[in-house]
């Protein structure tokens, strides 16, 4: 009988995920988490279809978003109403989904396997805002499938990409906009080298029409907050990341991998879309959150650029210390209180 061995990096990844699992099940019940717990408890005495149109909740459960609620229904039965197991399971599912998709992309991008653990650490500590994973459960769960969707798109598995897109949108409708931009970026990535002028023109026409109809729709939702100066620490953090990313992309564009064309086109389209959302701070922040799923790719290009410039030996200690500090600071300034164990009561 062969001895079962666990690779050292796998062990530390599991250990890190266990820490995140423990922290999330130890937090207090507040804000959106209380809404999801209410739904979880609702399923203890009700069938799945009874949730749609139910007026007992502070928000309307839309029939167009059944996936997460069905999973909640299954977990409610599977975990015998234990809320802490539900929150822990969703936490692990999100991170495992994301790591699975990113791992497939790392192989496609021909990143040496010895570097995978470093990128997973960057993903967990510096890219994903951990404090939100037990708050915006449904959006984070839906978005955890985006790396796999990107893998399908870059591999030209369009049918799988479409089916997965439907699954994601039926989990959280707002991700339809992000998915549309990903498909448009794939279109640009595929055809820019064949006819750059025509591809640019078609991309602009499609995006302009998309922008017009999506902005009209978002305006029709009637968010009444006044336009304001949106000042959040995360925006400054992303400004720094994106400044490095764009600088290296344009200075070293001939030396960087061609898959970056997909991400640079997506980022430009996404940022332009965000700039048009400042009519409402609520809408802006709701969509700005989606940058979470793409920070890892910006970090990858930054690290690739450091290697190209032969400064990788000098940045490593500072770089990994910095991402650890980012995680700790986010944890400290989180609006939630950990180690209360309210979920166990």
Tab-separated table of C-alpha atoms in Angstrom:
chain	number	residue	atom	x	y	z
A	1	UNK	CA	0.000	0.000	0.000
A	2	UNK	CA	1.466	3.339	-1.079
A	3	UNK	CA	2.054	6.025	1.512
A	4	UNK	CA	-0.124	9.084	0.976
A	5	UNK	CA	1.980	12.244	1.045
A	6	UNK	CA	0.820	15.829	0.995
A	7	UNK	CA	2.989	18.328	-0.834
A	8	UNK	CA	4.308	21.031	1.499
A	9	UNK	CA	2.681	23.835	-0.500
A	10	UNK	CA	-0.654	21.994	-0.512
A	11	UNK	CA	-0.416	21.561	3.260
A	12	UNK	CA	0.176	25.286	3.819
A	13	UNK	CA	-2.662	26.163	1.417
A	14	UNK	CA	-5.028	23.908	3.371
A	15	UNK	CA	-3.781	25.424	6.626
A	16	UNK	CA	-4.372	28.951	5.317
A	17	UNK	CA	-7.888	28.044	4.168
A	18	UNK	CA	-8.619	26.506	7.560
A	19	UNK	CA	-7.616	29.805	9.230
A	20	UNK	CA	-10.014	31.700	6.935
A	21	UNK	CA	-12.734	29.119	7.626
A	22	UNK	CA	-12.236	29.527	11.385
A	23	UNK	CA	-12.222	33.339	11.244
A	24	UNK	CA	-15.452	33.506	9.248
A	25	UNK	CA	-17.384	31.124	11.493
A	26	UNK	CA	-16.187	33.120	14.528
A	27	UNK	CA	-17.489	36.520	13.363
A	28	UNK	CA	-20.559	38.378	14.608
A	29	UNK	CA	-23.927	38.330	12.856
A	30	UNK	CA	-24.498	41.656	11.138
A	31	UNK	CA	-25.572	43.298	7.880
A	32	UNK	CA	-25.979	41.066	4.798
A	33	UNK	CA	-24.865	37.972	6.678
A	34	UNK	CA	-27.939	38.228	8.896
A	35	UNK	CA	-30.123	38.227	5.757
A	36	UNK	CA	-28.521	35.054	4.422
A	37	UNK	CA	-28.828	33.388	7.813
A	38	UNK	CA	-32.494	34.319	7.873
A	39	UNK	CA	-32.958	32.560	4.539
A	40	UNK	CA	-30.937	29.576	5.763
A	41	UNK	CA	-33.224	29.281	8.786
A	42	UNK	CA	-36.313	29.826	6.631
A	43	UNK	CA	-35.544	26.612	4.766
A	44	UNK	CA	-35.721	24.633	7.986
A	45	UNK	CA	-39.506	24.751	7.783
A	46	UNK	CA	-40.226	25.624	4.165
A	47	UNK	CA	-39.734	24.192	0.706
A	48	UNK	CA	-37.374	25.766	-1.804
A	49	UNK	CA	-40.020	27.404	-4.036
A	50	UNK	CA	-41.713	29.109	-1.087
A	51	UNK	CA	-38.918	31.668	-0.861
A	52	UNK	CA	-39.799	33.408	-4.129
A	53	UNK	CA	-42.209	36.286	-3.648
A	54	UNK	CA	-42.087	35.852	0.129
A	55	UNK	CA	-42.639	39.141	1.959
A	56	UNK	CA	-41.042	38.056	5.249
A	57	UNK	CA	-37.579	39.287	4.220
A	58	UNK	CA	-36.109	42.784	4.048
A	59	UNK	CA	-35.347	42.225	0.366
A	60	UNK	CA	-37.016	40.490	-2.548
A	61	UNK	CA	-35.655	37.117	-3.591
A	62	UNK	CA	-35.679	37.265	-7.389
A	63	UNK	CA	-36.653	34.193	-9.448
A	64	UNK	CA	-33.822	35.173	-11.822
A	65	UNK	CA	-31.257	34.301	-9.115
A	66	UNK	CA	-32.235	30.813	-7.898
A	67	UNK	CA	-28.819	29.102	-7.772
A	68	UNK	CA	-27.426	30.416	-4.490
A	69	UNK	CA	-30.764	30.027	-2.731
A	70	UNK	CA	-31.022	26.434	-3.904
A	71	UNK	CA	-27.523	25.776	-2.550
A	72	UNK	CA	-28.585	27.435	0.715
A	73	UNK	CA	-31.620	25.157	0.766
A	74	UNK	CA	-29.416	22.067	0.291
A	75	UNK	CA	-26.941	23.207	2.953
A	76	UNK	CA	-29.768	23.911	5.357
A	77	UNK	CA	-30.887	20.290	5.079
A	78	UNK	CA	-27.373	18.843	4.916
A	79	UNK	CA	-26.063	20.723	7.972
A	80	UNK	CA	-29.260	20.304	10.066
A	81	UNK	CA	-29.645	24.056	10.482
A	82	UNK	CA	-26.101	24.657	11.787
A	83	UNK	CA	-25.378	28.188	10.609
A	84	UNK	CA	-21.636	28.102	11.307
A	85	UNK	CA	-21.262	25.081	8.986
A	86	UNK	CA	-23.148	26.954	6.254
A	87	UNK	CA	-20.897	30.043	6.486
A	88	UNK	CA	-17.778	27.869	6.691
A	89	UNK	CA	-18.819	25.766	3.690
A	90	UNK	CA	-19.522	28.848	1.562
A	91	UNK	CA	-16.138	30.309	2.579
A	92	UNK	CA	-14.266	27.168	1.554
A	93	UNK	CA	-16.296	26.783	-1.661
A	94	UNK	CA	-15.474	30.341	-2.737
A	95	UNK	CA	-11.736	30.012	-2.152
A	96	UNK	CA	-11.493	26.486	-3.592
A	97	UNK	CA	-13.405	27.526	-6.731
A	98	UNK	CA	-11.133	30.501	-7.219
A	99	UNK	CA	-7.935	28.531	-6.577
A	100	UNK	CA	-9.089	25.786	-8.965
A	101	UNK	CA	-9.718	28.272	-11.793
A	102	UNK	CA	-6.499	30.181	-11.162
A	103	UNK	CA	-4.492	26.927	-11.074
A	104	UNK	CA	-5.825	25.964	-14.499
A	105	UNK	CA	-4.915	29.412	-15.825
A	106	UNK	CA	-1.414	29.205	-14.346
A	107	UNK	CA	-0.874	25.948	-16.234
A	108	UNK	CA	-2.219	27.505	-19.424
A	109	UNK	CA	0.065	30.512	-18.960
A	110	UNK	CA	2.978	28.074	-18.523
A	111	UNK	CA	3.883	29.446	-15.112
A	112	UNK	CA	6.421	27.134	-13.427
A	113	UNK	CA	4.614	24.905	-10.937
A	114	UNK	CA	7.062	25.894	-8.188
A	115	UNK	CA	5.586	29.438	-8.347
A	116	UNK	CA	1.938	28.373	-7.947
A	117	UNK	CA	1.927	28.594	-4.166
A	118	UNK	CA	3.279	32.145	-4.291
A	119	UNK	CA	0.444	33.223	-6.586
A	120	UNK	CA	-2.150	31.465	-4.424
A	121	UNK	CA	-0.794	33.340	-1.375
A	122	UNK	CA	-0.984	36.627	-3.303
A	123	UNK	CA	-4.542	35.771	-4.356
A	124	UNK	CA	-5.697	35.002	-0.816
A	125	UNK	CA	-3.826	37.728	1.049
A	126	UNK	CA	-3.583	40.671	-1.351
A	127	UNK	CA	-6.317	40.233	-3.966
A	128	UNK	CA	-9.474	39.027	-2.225
A	129	UNK	CA	-10.838	41.197	0.569
A	130	UNK	CA	-11.403	38.481	3.161
A	131	UNK	CA	-13.764	40.537	5.331
A	132	UNK	CA	-16.314	40.673	2.494
A	133	UNK	CA	-16.436	36.893	1.977
A	134	UNK	CA	-18.825	36.462	4.919
A	135	UNK	CA	-20.798	39.566	3.989
A	136	UNK	CA	-21.512	39.455	0.254
A	137	UNK	CA	-21.824	35.669	0.222
A	138	UNK	CA	-23.837	35.357	-2.975
A	139	UNK	CA	-21.756	37.740	-5.096
A	140	UNK	CA	-18.481	36.184	-3.966
A	141	UNK	CA	-19.814	32.677	-4.575
A	142	UNK	CA	-20.930	33.610	-8.108
A	143	UNK	CA	-17.650	35.385	-8.892
A	144	UNK	CA	-15.570	32.434	-7.709
A	145	UNK	CA	-16.376	30.752	-11.034
A	146	UNK	CA	-14.990	33.635	-13.136
A	147	UNK	CA	-11.396	32.307	-13.357
A	148	UNK	CA	-12.742	29.039	-14.764
A	149	UNK	CA	-14.882	31.036	-17.213
A	150	UNK	CA	-11.779	32.958	-18.325
A	151	UNK	CA	-9.966	29.646	-18.781
A	152	UNK	CA	-12.782	28.392	-21.045
A	153	UNK	CA	-12.754	31.640	-23.028
A	154	UNK	CA	-9.001	31.619	-23.581
A	155	UNK	CA	-9.184	27.921	-24.514
A	156	UNK	CA	-11.971	28.700	-27.019
A	157	UNK	CA	-14.403	26.372	-25.200
A	158	UNK	CA	-17.267	28.713	-26.020
A	159	UNK	CA	-20.091	26.279	-25.214
A	160	UNK	CA	-18.683	25.601	-21.734
A	161	UNK	CA	-18.129	29.336	-21.279
A	162	UNK	CA	-21.752	30.098	-22.182
A	163	UNK	CA	-23.149	27.397	-19.886
A	164	UNK	CA	-20.974	28.528	-16.990
A	165	UNK	CA	-21.955	32.153	-17.681
A	166	UNK	CA	-25.629	31.236	-17.382
A	167	UNK	CA	-24.918	29.509	-14.055
A	168	UNK	CA	-23.065	32.591	-12.763
A	169	UNK	CA	-25.757	35.044	-13.867
A	170	UNK	CA	-28.484	32.883	-12.303
A	171	UNK	CA	-26.506	33.194	-9.074
A	172	UNK	CA	-25.987	36.973	-9.226
A	173	UNK	CA	-27.549	38.933	-12.098
A	174	UNK	CA	-25.145	41.891	-11.880
A	175	UNK	CA	-22.265	39.715	-13.086
A	176	UNK	CA	-23.902	39.673	-16.518
A	177	UNK	CA	-22.142	42.994	-17.166
A	178	UNK	CA	-18.727	41.610	-16.191
A	179	UNK	CA	-19.312	38.493	-18.305
A	180	UNK	CA	-20.309	40.611	-21.290
A	181	UNK	CA	-17.055	42.581	-20.973
A	182	UNK	CA	-15.090	39.323	-20.743
A	183	UNK	CA	-16.674	38.007	-23.956
A	184	UNK	CA	-16.030	41.347	-25.676
A	185	UNK	CA	-12.403	41.215	-24.507
A	186	UNK	CA	-12.128	37.708	-25.921
A	187	UNK	CA	-13.465	39.013	-29.245
A	188	UNK	CA	-10.791	41.718	-29.247
A	189	UNK	CA	-8.069	39.276	-28.164
A	190	UNK	CA	-8.973	36.906	-31.005
A	191	UNK	CA	-9.261	39.351	-33.892
A	192	UNK	CA	-6.998	42.323	-33.074
A	193	UNK	CA	-4.007	40.770	-34.863
A	194	UNK	CA	-6.034	39.898	-37.970
A	195	UNK	CA	-7.523	43.310	-38.616
A	196	UNK	CA	-6.755	45.815	-35.864
A	197	UNK	CA	-8.704	48.745	-37.360
A	198	UNK	CA	-11.903	46.759	-37.964
A	199	UNK	CA	-11.635	45.062	-34.567
A	200	UNK	CA	-11.240	48.423	-32.836
A	201	UNK	CA	-14.237	49.880	-34.652
A	202	UNK	CA	-16.498	46.902	-33.926
A	203	UNK	CA	-15.391	46.787	-30.283
A	204	UNK	CA	-16.157	50.486	-29.822
A	205	UNK	CA	-19.585	50.156	-31.479
A	206	UNK	CA	-20.552	47.115	-29.404
A	207	UNK	CA	-19.255	48.633	-26.171
A	208	UNK	CA	-20.950	51.995	-26.802
A	209	UNK	CA	-24.314	50.303	-27.314
A	210	UNK	CA	-23.762	48.153	-24.246
A	211	UNK	CA	-22.859	51.226	-22.209
A	212	UNK	CA	-25.930	53.132	-23.375
A	213	UNK	CA	-28.419	50.395	-22.511
A	214	UNK	CA	-26.754	49.320	-19.269
A	215	UNK	CA	-26.561	52.906	-17.955
A	216	UNK	CA	-30.204	53.486	-18.844
A	217	UNK	CA	-31.129	50.321	-16.974
A	218	UNK	CA	-29.074	51.243	-13.889
A	219	UNK	CA	-30.540	54.755	-13.878
A	220	UNK	CA	-34.022	53.238	-14.023
A	221	UNK	CA	-33.323	51.385	-10.758
A	222	UNK	CA	-33.604	54.792	-9.053
A	223	UNK	CA	-30.720	54.940	-6.613
A	224	UNK	CA	-31.323	58.192	-4.799
A	225	UNK	CA	-27.922	58.845	-3.284
A	226	UNK	CA	-26.306	62.046	-4.500
A	227	UNK	CA	-23.185	62.030	-6.679
A	228	UNK	CA	-20.170	62.417	-4.404
A	229	UNK	CA	-16.410	62.223	-4.148
A	230	UNK	CA	-15.842	58.503	-3.706
A	231	UNK	CA	-12.894	58.137	-1.349
A	232	UNK	CA	-12.020	54.666	-0.122
A	233	UNK	CA	-8.677	53.158	0.810
A	234	UNK	CA	-9.258	50.260	-1.623
A	235	UNK	CA	-9.417	52.693	-4.530
A	236	UNK	CA	-5.966	54.083	-3.667
A	237	UNK	CA	-4.685	50.526	-3.307
A	238	UNK	CA	-6.014	49.597	-6.747
A	239	UNK	CA	-4.728	52.857	-8.195
A	240	UNK	CA	-1.210	51.825	-7.194
A	241	UNK	CA	-1.621	48.295	-8.592
A	242	UNK	CA	-3.137	49.501	-11.862
A	243	UNK	CA	-0.501	52.224	-12.278
A	244	UNK	CA	2.236	49.590	-12.126
A	245	UNK	CA	0.209	47.248	-14.335
A	246	UNK	CA	-0.437	49.806	-17.088
A	247	UNK	CA	3.126	51.139	-16.926
A	248	UNK	CA	4.689	47.706	-17.376
A	249	UNK	CA	2.093	46.695	-19.982
A	250	UNK	CA	2.903	49.613	-22.271
A	251	UNK	CA	6.651	49.777	-21.620
A	252	UNK	CA	7.251	46.019	-21.909
A	253	UNK	CA	4.329	45.060	-24.142
A	254	UNK	CA	6.511	43.166	-26.642
A	255	UNK	CA	8.093	41.079	-23.872
A	256	UNK	CA	4.941	40.265	-21.930
A	257	UNK	CA	2.781	37.198	-22.704
A	258	UNK	CA	0.105	37.649	-25.366
A	259	UNK	CA	-2.692	36.628	-22.979
A	260	UNK	CA	-2.257	40.005	-21.310
A	261	UNK	CA	-4.012	41.561	-24.324
A	262	UNK	CA	-7.211	39.928	-23.067
A	263	UNK	CA	-6.827	41.451	-19.592
A	264	UNK	CA	-5.674	44.890	-20.708
A	265	UNK	CA	-8.691	45.191	-23.029
A	266	UNK	CA	-11.049	44.009	-20.265
A	267	UNK	CA	-9.530	46.440	-17.759
A	268	UNK	CA	-9.855	49.436	-20.080
A	269	UNK	CA	-13.480	48.573	-20.846
A	270	UNK	CA	-14.263	47.948	-17.192
A	271	UNK	CA	-12.667	51.194	-15.994
A	272	UNK	CA	-14.473	53.195	-18.654
A	273	UNK	CA	-17.717	51.568	-17.540
A	274	UNK	CA	-16.977	52.510	-13.902
A	275	UNK	CA	-16.236	56.131	-14.810
A	276	UNK	CA	-19.802	56.380	-16.094
A	277	UNK	CA	-21.283	55.168	-12.799
A	278	UNK	CA	-20.286	58.114	-10.603
A	279	UNK	CA	-23.865	59.411	-10.782
A	280	UNK	CA	-24.465	57.084	-7.830
A	281	UNK	CA	-21.991	56.084	-5.151
A	282	UNK	CA	-24.063	52.960	-4.426
A	283	UNK	CA	-23.990	51.744	-8.026
A	284	UNK	CA	-20.325	52.623	-8.447
A	285	UNK	CA	-19.219	50.675	-5.381
A	286	UNK	CA	-21.434	47.728	-6.243
A	287	UNK	CA	-19.648	47.306	-9.576
A	288	UNK	CA	-16.229	48.499	-8.424
A	289	UNK	CA	-16.146	45.442	-6.156
A	290	UNK	CA	-15.647	43.304	-9.262
A	291	UNK	CA	-12.037	44.399	-9.522
A	292	UNK	CA	-11.438	41.842	-6.742
A	293	UNK	CA	-11.539	38.968	-9.232
A	294	UNK	CA	-8.857	40.473	-11.501
A	295	UNK	CA	-6.178	41.787	-9.127
A	296	UNK	CA	-4.314	38.468	-9.323
A	297	UNK	CA	-3.743	38.953	-13.067
A	298	UNK	CA	-2.381	42.454	-12.503
A	299	UNK	CA	-0.006	41.078	-9.877
A	300	UNK	CA	1.102	38.373	-12.319
A	301	UNK	CA	2.059	40.934	-14.957
A	302	UNK	CA	3.847	43.075	-12.350
A	303	UNK	CA	5.859	40.052	-11.183
A	304	UNK	CA	6.603	39.002	-14.779
A	305	UNK	CA	7.864	42.545	-15.394
A	306	UNK	CA	10.088	42.442	-12.320
A	307	UNK	CA	11.610	39.239	-13.672
A	308	UNK	CA	12.135	40.740	-17.128
A	309	UNK	CA	13.884	43.737	-15.559
A	310	UNK	CA	16.010	41.427	-13.394
A	311	UNK	CA	14.939	43.057	-10.145
A	312	UNK	CA	13.170	39.983	-8.787
A	313	UNK	CA	15.881	39.307	-6.216
A	314	UNK	CA	15.386	42.687	-4.590
A	315	UNK	CA	11.605	42.860	-4.370
A	316	UNK	CA	10.674	39.440	-2.972
A	317	UNK	CA	11.093	40.026	0.770
A	318	UNK	CA	9.486	43.459	0.633
A	319	UNK	CA	6.772	42.287	-1.738
A	320	UNK	CA	5.563	39.337	0.342
A	321	UNK	CA	5.842	41.340	3.540
A	322	UNK	CA	3.668	44.024	1.925
A	323	UNK	CA	0.886	41.609	0.908
A	324	UNK	CA	0.834	40.179	4.433
A	325	UNK	CA	0.470	43.709	5.804
A	326	UNK	CA	-2.409	44.333	3.358
A	327	UNK	CA	-4.274	41.283	4.684
A	328	UNK	CA	-3.652	42.234	8.328
A	329	UNK	CA	-4.778	45.829	7.780
A	330	UNK	CA	-7.967	44.682	6.046
A	331	UNK	CA	-8.654	42.334	8.916
A	332	UNK	CA	-8.043	45.068	11.509
A	333	UNK	CA	-10.237	47.699	9.806
A	334	UNK	CA	-13.005	45.206	9.007
A	335	UNK	CA	-16.436	46.371	10.245
A	336	UNK	CA	-17.096	42.893	11.608
A	337	UNK	CA	-16.030	41.520	14.964
A	338	UNK	CA	-14.248	38.190	14.989
A	339	UNK	CA	-13.962	35.631	17.792
A	340	UNK	CA	-17.497	36.414	19.002
A	341	UNK	CA	-18.794	32.990	17.895
A	342	UNK	CA	-22.316	34.391	17.479
A	343	UNK	CA	-22.972	31.790	14.763
A	344	UNK	CA	-22.802	29.016	17.367
A	345	UNK	CA	-25.622	30.439	19.488
